[in-house]
XYZ file of C-alpha atoms in Angstrom:
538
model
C 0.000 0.000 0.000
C 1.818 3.421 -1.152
C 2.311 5.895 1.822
C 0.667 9.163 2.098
C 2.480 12.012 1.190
C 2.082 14.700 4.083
C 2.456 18.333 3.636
C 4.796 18.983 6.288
C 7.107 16.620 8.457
C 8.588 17.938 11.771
C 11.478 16.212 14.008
C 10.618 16.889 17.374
C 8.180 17.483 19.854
C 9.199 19.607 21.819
C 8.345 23.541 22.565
C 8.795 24.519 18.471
C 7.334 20.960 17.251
C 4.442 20.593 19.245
C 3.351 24.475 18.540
C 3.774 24.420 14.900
C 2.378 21.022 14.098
C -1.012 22.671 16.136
C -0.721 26.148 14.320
C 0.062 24.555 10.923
C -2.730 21.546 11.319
C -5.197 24.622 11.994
C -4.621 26.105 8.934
C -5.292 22.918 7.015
C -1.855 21.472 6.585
C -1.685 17.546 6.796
C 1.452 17.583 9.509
C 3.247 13.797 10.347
C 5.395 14.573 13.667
C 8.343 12.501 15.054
C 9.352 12.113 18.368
C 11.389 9.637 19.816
C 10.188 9.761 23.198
C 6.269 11.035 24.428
C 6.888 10.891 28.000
C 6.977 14.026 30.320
C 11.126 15.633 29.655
C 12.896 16.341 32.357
C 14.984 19.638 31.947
C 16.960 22.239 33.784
C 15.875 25.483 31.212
C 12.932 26.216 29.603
C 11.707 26.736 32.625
C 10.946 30.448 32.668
C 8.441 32.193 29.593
C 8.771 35.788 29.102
C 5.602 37.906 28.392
C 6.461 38.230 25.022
C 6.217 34.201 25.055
C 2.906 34.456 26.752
C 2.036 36.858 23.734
C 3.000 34.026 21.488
C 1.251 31.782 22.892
C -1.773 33.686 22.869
C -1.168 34.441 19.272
C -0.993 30.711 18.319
C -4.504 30.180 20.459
C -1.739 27.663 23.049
C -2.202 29.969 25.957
C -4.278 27.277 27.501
C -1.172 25.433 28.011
C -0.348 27.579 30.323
C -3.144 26.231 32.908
C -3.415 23.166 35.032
C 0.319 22.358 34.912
C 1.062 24.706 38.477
C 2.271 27.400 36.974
C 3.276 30.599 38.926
C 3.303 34.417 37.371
C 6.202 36.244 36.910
C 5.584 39.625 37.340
C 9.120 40.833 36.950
C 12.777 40.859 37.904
C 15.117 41.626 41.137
C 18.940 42.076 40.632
C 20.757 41.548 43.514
C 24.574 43.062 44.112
C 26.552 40.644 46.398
C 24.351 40.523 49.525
C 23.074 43.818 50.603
C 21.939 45.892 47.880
C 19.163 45.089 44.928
C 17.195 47.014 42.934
C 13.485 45.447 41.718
C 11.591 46.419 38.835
C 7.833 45.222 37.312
C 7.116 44.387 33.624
C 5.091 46.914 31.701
C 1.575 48.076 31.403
C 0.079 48.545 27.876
C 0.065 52.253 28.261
C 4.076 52.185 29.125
C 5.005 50.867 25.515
C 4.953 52.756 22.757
C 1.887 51.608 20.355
C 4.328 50.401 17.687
C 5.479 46.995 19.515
C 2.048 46.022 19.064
C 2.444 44.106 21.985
C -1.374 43.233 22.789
C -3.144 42.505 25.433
C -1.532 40.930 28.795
C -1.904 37.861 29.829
C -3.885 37.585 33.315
C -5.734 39.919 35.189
C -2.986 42.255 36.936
C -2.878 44.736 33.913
C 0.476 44.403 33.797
C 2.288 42.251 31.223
C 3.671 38.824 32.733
C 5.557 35.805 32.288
C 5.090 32.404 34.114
C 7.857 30.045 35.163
C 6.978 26.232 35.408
C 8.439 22.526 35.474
C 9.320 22.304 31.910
C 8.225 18.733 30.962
C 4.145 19.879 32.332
C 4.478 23.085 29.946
C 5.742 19.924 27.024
C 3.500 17.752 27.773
C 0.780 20.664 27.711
C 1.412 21.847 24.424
C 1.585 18.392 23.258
C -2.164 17.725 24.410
C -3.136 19.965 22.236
C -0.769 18.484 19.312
C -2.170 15.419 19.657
C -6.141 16.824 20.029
C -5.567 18.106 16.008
C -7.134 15.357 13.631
C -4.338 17.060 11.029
C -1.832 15.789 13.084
C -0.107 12.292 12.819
C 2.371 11.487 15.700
C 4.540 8.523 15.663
C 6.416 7.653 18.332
C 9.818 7.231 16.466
C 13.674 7.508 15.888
C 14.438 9.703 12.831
C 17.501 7.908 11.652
C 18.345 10.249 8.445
C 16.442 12.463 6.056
C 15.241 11.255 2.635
C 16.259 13.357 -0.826
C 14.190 12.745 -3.716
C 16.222 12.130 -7.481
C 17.041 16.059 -7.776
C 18.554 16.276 -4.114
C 15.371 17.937 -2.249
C 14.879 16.661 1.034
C 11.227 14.661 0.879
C 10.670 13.690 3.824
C 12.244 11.214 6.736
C 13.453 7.984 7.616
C 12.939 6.219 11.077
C 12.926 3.387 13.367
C 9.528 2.625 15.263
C 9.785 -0.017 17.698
C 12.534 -1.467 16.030
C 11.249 -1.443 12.374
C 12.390 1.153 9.699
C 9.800 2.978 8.098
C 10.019 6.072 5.425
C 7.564 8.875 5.583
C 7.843 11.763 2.537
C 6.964 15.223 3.247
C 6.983 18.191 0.893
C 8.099 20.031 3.011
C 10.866 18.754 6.336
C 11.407 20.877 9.470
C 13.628 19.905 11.911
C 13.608 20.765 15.465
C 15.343 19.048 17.524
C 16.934 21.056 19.900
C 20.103 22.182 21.321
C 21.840 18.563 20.694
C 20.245 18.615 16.802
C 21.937 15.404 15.024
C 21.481 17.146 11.514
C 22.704 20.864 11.984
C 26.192 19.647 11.615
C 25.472 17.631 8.163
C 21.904 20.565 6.620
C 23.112 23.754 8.996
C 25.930 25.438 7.496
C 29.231 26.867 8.171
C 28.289 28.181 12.238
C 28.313 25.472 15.131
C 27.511 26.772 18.773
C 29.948 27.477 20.804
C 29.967 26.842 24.845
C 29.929 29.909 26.871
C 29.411 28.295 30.165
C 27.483 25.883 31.965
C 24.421 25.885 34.268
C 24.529 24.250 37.518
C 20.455 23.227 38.523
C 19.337 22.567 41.769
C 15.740 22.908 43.278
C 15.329 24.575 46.853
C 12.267 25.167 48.548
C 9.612 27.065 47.004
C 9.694 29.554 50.081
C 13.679 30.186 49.185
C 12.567 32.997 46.591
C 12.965 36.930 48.605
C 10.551 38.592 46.104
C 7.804 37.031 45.315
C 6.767 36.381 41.640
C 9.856 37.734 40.220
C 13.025 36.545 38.732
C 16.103 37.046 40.603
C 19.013 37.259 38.988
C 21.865 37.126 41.889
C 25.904 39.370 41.516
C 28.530 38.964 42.751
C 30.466 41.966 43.520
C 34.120 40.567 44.533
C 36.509 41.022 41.506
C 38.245 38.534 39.834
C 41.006 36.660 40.904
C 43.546 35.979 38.095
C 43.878 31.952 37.669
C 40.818 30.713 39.827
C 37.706 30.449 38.993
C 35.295 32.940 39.432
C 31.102 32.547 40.410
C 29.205 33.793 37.359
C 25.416 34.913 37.951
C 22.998 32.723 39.168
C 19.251 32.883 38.609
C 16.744 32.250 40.946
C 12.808 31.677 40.180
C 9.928 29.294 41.529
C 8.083 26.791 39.013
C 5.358 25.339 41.013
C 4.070 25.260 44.398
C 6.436 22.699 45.134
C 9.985 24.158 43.770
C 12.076 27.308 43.299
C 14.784 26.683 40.495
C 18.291 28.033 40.836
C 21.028 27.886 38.118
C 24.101 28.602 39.153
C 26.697 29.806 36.010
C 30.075 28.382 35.848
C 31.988 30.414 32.887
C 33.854 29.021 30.520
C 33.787 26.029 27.975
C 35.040 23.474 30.874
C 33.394 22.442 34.048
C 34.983 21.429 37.265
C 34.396 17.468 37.793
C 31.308 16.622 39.857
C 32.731 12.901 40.331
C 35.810 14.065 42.212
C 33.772 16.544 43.950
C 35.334 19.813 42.578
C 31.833 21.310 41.577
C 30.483 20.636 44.698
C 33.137 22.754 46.365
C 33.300 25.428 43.742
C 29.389 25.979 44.728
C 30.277 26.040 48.082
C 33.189 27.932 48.333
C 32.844 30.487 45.186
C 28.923 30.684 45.026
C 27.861 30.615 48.060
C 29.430 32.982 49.960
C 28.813 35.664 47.593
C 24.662 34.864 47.938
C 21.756 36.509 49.878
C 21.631 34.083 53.159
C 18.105 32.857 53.074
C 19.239 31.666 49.354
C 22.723 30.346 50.484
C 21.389 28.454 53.273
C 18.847 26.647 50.951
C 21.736 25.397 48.476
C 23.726 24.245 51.141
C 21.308 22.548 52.535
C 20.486 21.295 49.051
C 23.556 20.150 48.407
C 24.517 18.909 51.778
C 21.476 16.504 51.453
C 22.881 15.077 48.366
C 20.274 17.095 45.670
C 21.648 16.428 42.472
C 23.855 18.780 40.469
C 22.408 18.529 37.153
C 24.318 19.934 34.243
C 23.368 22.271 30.798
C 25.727 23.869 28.195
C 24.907 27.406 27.527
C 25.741 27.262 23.825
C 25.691 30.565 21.278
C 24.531 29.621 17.803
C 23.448 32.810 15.593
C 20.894 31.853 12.962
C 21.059 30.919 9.182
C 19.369 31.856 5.768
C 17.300 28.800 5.348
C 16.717 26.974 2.584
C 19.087 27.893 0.042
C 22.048 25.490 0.052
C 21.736 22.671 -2.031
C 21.278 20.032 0.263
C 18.693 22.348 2.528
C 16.085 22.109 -0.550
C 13.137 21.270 0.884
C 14.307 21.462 4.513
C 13.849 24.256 7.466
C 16.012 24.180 10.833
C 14.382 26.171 13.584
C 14.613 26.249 17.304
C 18.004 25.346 18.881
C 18.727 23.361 16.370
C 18.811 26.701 14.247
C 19.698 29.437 17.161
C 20.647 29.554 20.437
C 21.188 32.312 22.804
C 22.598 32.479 26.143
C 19.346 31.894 28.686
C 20.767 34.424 31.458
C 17.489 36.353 29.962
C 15.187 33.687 29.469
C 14.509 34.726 25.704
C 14.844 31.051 24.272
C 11.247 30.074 24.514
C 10.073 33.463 23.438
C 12.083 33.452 20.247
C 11.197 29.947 19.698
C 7.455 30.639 19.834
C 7.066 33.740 17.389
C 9.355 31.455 14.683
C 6.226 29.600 14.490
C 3.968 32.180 14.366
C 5.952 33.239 11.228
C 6.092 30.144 9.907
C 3.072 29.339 10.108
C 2.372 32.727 8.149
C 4.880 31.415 5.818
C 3.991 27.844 5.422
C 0.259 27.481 6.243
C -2.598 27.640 3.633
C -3.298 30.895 4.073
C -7.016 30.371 5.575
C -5.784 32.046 8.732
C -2.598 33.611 10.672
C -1.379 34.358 13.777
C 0.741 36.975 12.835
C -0.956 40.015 13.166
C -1.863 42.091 10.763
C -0.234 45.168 11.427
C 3.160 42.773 11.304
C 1.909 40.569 8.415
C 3.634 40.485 5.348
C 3.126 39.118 1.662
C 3.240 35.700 0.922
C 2.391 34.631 -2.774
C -0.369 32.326 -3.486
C 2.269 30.162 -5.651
C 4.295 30.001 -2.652
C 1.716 28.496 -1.031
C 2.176 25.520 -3.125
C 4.686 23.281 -0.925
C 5.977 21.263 -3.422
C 7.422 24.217 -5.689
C 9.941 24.398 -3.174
C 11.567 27.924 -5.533
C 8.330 29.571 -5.095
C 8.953 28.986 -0.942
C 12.411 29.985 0.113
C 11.828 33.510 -1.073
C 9.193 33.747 1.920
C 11.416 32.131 4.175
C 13.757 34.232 3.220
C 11.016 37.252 4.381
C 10.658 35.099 7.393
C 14.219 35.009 8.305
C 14.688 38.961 8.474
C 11.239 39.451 9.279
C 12.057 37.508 12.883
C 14.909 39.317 13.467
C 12.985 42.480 14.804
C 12.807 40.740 17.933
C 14.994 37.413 18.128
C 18.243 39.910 17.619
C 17.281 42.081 20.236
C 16.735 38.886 22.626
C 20.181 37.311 20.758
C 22.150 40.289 21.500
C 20.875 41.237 24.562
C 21.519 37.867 26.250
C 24.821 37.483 24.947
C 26.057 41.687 26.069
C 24.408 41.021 29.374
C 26.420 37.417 30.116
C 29.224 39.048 28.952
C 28.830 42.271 31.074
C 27.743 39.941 34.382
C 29.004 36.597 33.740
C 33.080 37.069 32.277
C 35.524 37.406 34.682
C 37.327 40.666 33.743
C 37.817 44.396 35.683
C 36.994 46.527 32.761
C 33.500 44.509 32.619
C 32.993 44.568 36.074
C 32.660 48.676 36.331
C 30.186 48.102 33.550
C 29.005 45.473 35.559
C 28.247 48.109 38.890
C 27.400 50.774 36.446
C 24.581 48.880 35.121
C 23.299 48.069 38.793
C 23.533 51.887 39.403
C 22.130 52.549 36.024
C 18.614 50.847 36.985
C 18.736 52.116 40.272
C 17.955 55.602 38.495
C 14.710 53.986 37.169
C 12.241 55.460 35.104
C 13.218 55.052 31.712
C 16.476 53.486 32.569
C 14.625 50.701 33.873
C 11.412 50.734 31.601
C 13.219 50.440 28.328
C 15.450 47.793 29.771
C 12.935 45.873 31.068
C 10.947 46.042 27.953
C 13.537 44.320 25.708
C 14.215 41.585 28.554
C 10.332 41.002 28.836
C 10.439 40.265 24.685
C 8.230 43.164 24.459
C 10.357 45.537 22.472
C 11.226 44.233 19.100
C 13.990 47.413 18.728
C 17.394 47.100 18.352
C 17.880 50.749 18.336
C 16.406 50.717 21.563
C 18.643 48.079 23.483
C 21.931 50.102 21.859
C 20.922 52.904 23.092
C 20.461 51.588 26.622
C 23.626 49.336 26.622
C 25.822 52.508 25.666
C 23.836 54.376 27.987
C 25.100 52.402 31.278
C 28.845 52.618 29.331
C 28.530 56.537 29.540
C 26.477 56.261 32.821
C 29.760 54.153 34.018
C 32.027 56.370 33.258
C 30.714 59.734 35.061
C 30.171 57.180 38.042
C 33.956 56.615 37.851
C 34.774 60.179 37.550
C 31.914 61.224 40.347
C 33.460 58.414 42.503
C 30.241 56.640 42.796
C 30.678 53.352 41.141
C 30.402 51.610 44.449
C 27.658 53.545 45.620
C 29.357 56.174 47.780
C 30.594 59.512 46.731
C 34.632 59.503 46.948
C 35.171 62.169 44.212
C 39.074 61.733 43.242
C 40.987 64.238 43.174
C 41.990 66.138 40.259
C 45.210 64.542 39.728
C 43.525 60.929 38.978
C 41.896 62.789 36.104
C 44.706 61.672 33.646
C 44.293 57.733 34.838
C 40.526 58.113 34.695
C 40.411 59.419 31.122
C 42.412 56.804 29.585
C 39.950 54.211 31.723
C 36.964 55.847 30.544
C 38.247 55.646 26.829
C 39.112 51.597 27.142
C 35.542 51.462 28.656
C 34.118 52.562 25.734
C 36.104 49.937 24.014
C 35.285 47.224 25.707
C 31.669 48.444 25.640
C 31.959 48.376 21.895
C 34.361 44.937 22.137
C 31.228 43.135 23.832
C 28.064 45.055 21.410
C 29.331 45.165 18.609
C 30.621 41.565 17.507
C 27.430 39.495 18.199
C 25.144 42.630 16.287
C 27.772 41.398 13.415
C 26.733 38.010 13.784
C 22.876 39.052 13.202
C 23.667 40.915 10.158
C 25.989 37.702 8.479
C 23.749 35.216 7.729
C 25.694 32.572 6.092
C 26.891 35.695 3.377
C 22.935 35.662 2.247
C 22.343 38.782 0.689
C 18.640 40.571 1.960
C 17.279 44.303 1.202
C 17.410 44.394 5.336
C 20.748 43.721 5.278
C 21.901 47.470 5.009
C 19.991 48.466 8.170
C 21.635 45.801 10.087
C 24.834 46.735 8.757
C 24.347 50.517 9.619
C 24.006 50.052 13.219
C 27.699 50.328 13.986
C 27.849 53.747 12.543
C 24.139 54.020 14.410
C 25.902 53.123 17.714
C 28.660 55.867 17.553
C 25.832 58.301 17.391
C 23.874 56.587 20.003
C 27.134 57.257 22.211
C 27.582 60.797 21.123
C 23.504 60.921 22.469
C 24.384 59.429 25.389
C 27.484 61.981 26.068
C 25.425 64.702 25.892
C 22.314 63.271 27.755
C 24.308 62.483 30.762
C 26.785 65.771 30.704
């Protein structure tokens, strides 16, 4: 008996699989999905969705997900300084954001925007129940083993193993998505592989361990670095359920200290620990102490690709980790993830119906909608690709500046580091425009460089004021010399940490776009946005 030919394939069930296959089955698509394991995941991230997740999630008509699986709100952030000083801050109202995000209507009832942090296998196994309620949807339960290619080299579709039989499946159209540890980025992904920034430590405490409730902590240090030892990156602290609070404690660097011979153990207690709010301390020493297990993630950095263009990607679309990762200091993983499938399914659906909104919405040709004239459909993923990038480089960039100014072990960054603290202390707009981009809410890139220059400049008349450390010690005018040439290698370094992963957003695998000369504009756009900043804070 000859084998149906589906309209779409997808590898993977997870967060990207299971919402597309719903949001593409809606439209009328004919979706097979493969997953090689339907039980609940257990994970240490993708814990925490940001409100411009939630908006997502609305968008694809998932938000249900978010109910029944013990959810609690996140109503916004607290950044703590070593162990006595923190500044808090609340995600935005409607009326706080300029009408052009078009960020909608907030989840919940508090008139604020929020987020909600969970166990991530309940939020999976969520969104699959709603996967699996689609009659457009076929799951099997399966192994994808490789990825089939039809006589002209176009990827049709996928082969498997299902309970311990091979079976082939063709597709018009293949996307894979499966995840940070993808088996086919190396061999259909290009030129870029991630590279390890650091590692998460994950260890549940209590649920009462949290010090502000319903908001995100993320936890300084304030001791500087110690030249050949290894120094306590940030940690993140936030509850998911009524019966946990989640902390993730950063190690930097590509290498981890061994857990067998006990040297994580120790650098937790004797590098992280100390340098920790007590109420949170005590909890991860007792944690620890009690033998809780030290469970392990890479925090990889993977900037995204053109899709669909190489000859071996005919036919073919990477998304998710599998496509682009970010640090997840800022929780932006899920949020990007999610409005990739709203634009795909824009892209790829039948057209009956989209979640993109319409004020955002863009052309796509009714040939295009033809998925097995596979020219007619890379030119609208090529609109997808720079289309997405409105937000998922201001989430890419910011989470990789921000690691670098609070996670990296070096001086220079460590002034920015305290300047940044003092910078939100001013609040106001120096904390609602941060905030903002962190929440996913502000799809501006002009925006978060103005802001990260901002605390460079704000940094510098803090050195020169003698504030940086919160007390006024104005030096005298004979440091003036010492402070200048500081102030100038700021600014460098500044640039040094901006600069290079905005590059990364604008070279896409050398694909040429009509948005590329925007994205290549905003170094020179920078330099003014310092020369602003100069005179704002003179």
């Amino acid at each position: 008996m000859e084998q149906p030919v589906f309209d779409i394939a997808i590898v993977g069930a997870g967060v990207v699989g299971a919402s597309l296959s719903t949001a593409l089955a809606r439209t009328g698509r004919r979706v097979v999905v493969f997953e090689r394991d339907m039980k609940e995941p257990d994970r240490i991230v993708g814990e925490l969705l940001q409100p411009g997740g939630v908006r997502a999630l609305q968008l694809l008509g998932l938000s249900e997900a978010l109910e029944g699986i013990d959810a609690v709100r996140t109503t916004g952030y607290s950044v703590f300084l070593g162990k006595s000083e923190s500044v808090h801050f609340d995600y935005p109202t409607p009326q706080e954001l300029p009408e052009r995000y078009q960020a909608g209507t907030p989840y919940g009832s508090s008139g604020h925007y929020e987020g909600r942090s969970f166990h991530h296998g309940r939020f999976i196994m969520a969104l699959r129940k709603h996967m699996l309620a689609e009659p457009n949807v076929t799951v099997r339960e399966a192994v994808v083993t490789d990825l089939l290619h039809d006589a002209n080299g176009k990827v049709c579709g996928v082969r498997a193993t299902e309970n311990g039989a091979a079976l082939e499946v063709r597709a018009h159209v293949t996307i894979v998505a499966d995840g940070c540890a993808s088996r086919f980025r190396r061999k259909y992904g290009g030129t870029r592989t991630p590279q390890v920034w650091s590692h998460f430590v994950g260890i549940e405490i209590p649920p009462d361990a949290v010090l502000v409730r319903y908001h995100g902590h993320v936890l300084l240090g304030d001791q500087e670095p110690v030249p050949g030892t290894l120094t306590a990156g940030p940690v993140l602290v936030y509850q998911i359920g009524s019966d946990a609070t989640r902390i993730l404690i950063d190690v930097p660097g590509p290498n981890l200290p061994s857990a067998s011979s006990g040297e994580l153990r120790d650098y937790i207690l004797n590098s992280v620990v100390p340098q920790l709010p007590e109420k949170i301390g005590s909890a991860v020493v007792a944690a620890v102490n009690s033998g809780e297990r030290l469970r392990v993630m890479p925090n990889n950095f993977l900037p995204p690709s053109a899709q669909g263009f190489a000859a071996d990607q005919q036919g073919l679309v990477i998304v998710g980790d599998a496509m682009n990762m970010r640090h997840p200091l800022t929780g932006g993983g899920m949020t990007v993830a999610l409005w990739d499938c709203i634009y795909l399914t824009h892209v790829l659906g039948t057209g009956t119906s989209s979640p993109l909104p319409s004020s955002m919405a863009f052309n796509v040709p009714v040939a295009a909608r033809d998925l097995s004239k596979w020219s007619a459909i890379r030119g609208s993923l090529l609109q997808w690709h720079w289309r997405r990038k409105n937000l998922a480089s201001v989430i890419n960039v910011l989470a990789q500046a921000l690691y670098s100014l609070f996670g990296l072990p070096d001086k220079r960054l460590q002034v920015l580091r305290k300047g940044c603290f003092r910078y939100f202390e001013c609040g106001g707009e120096c904390i609602k425009g941060p905030v903002s981009l962190l929440a996913g809410l502000a799809p501006d890139v002009l925006l978060l460089t103005y802001h990260f220059f901002s605390v460079a400049i704000y940094s510098i008349a803090l050195l020169f004021r003698g504030e940086l450390d919160g007390k006024a010690k104005r030096p005298s005018i004979f440091a003036y010399p010492g402070l200048i040439i500081q102030a100038i290698v700021l600014l460098y370094t500044a640039c040094v940490v901006l600069l290079p992963v905005m590059y990364t957003e604008v070279c896409t695998n050398s694909r040429r776009s009509p948005y590329a000369l925007p994205f290549a504009a905003l170094g020179a756009l920078s330099v003014c946005v310092v020369a602003a900043a100069l005179i704002m804070h003179s």
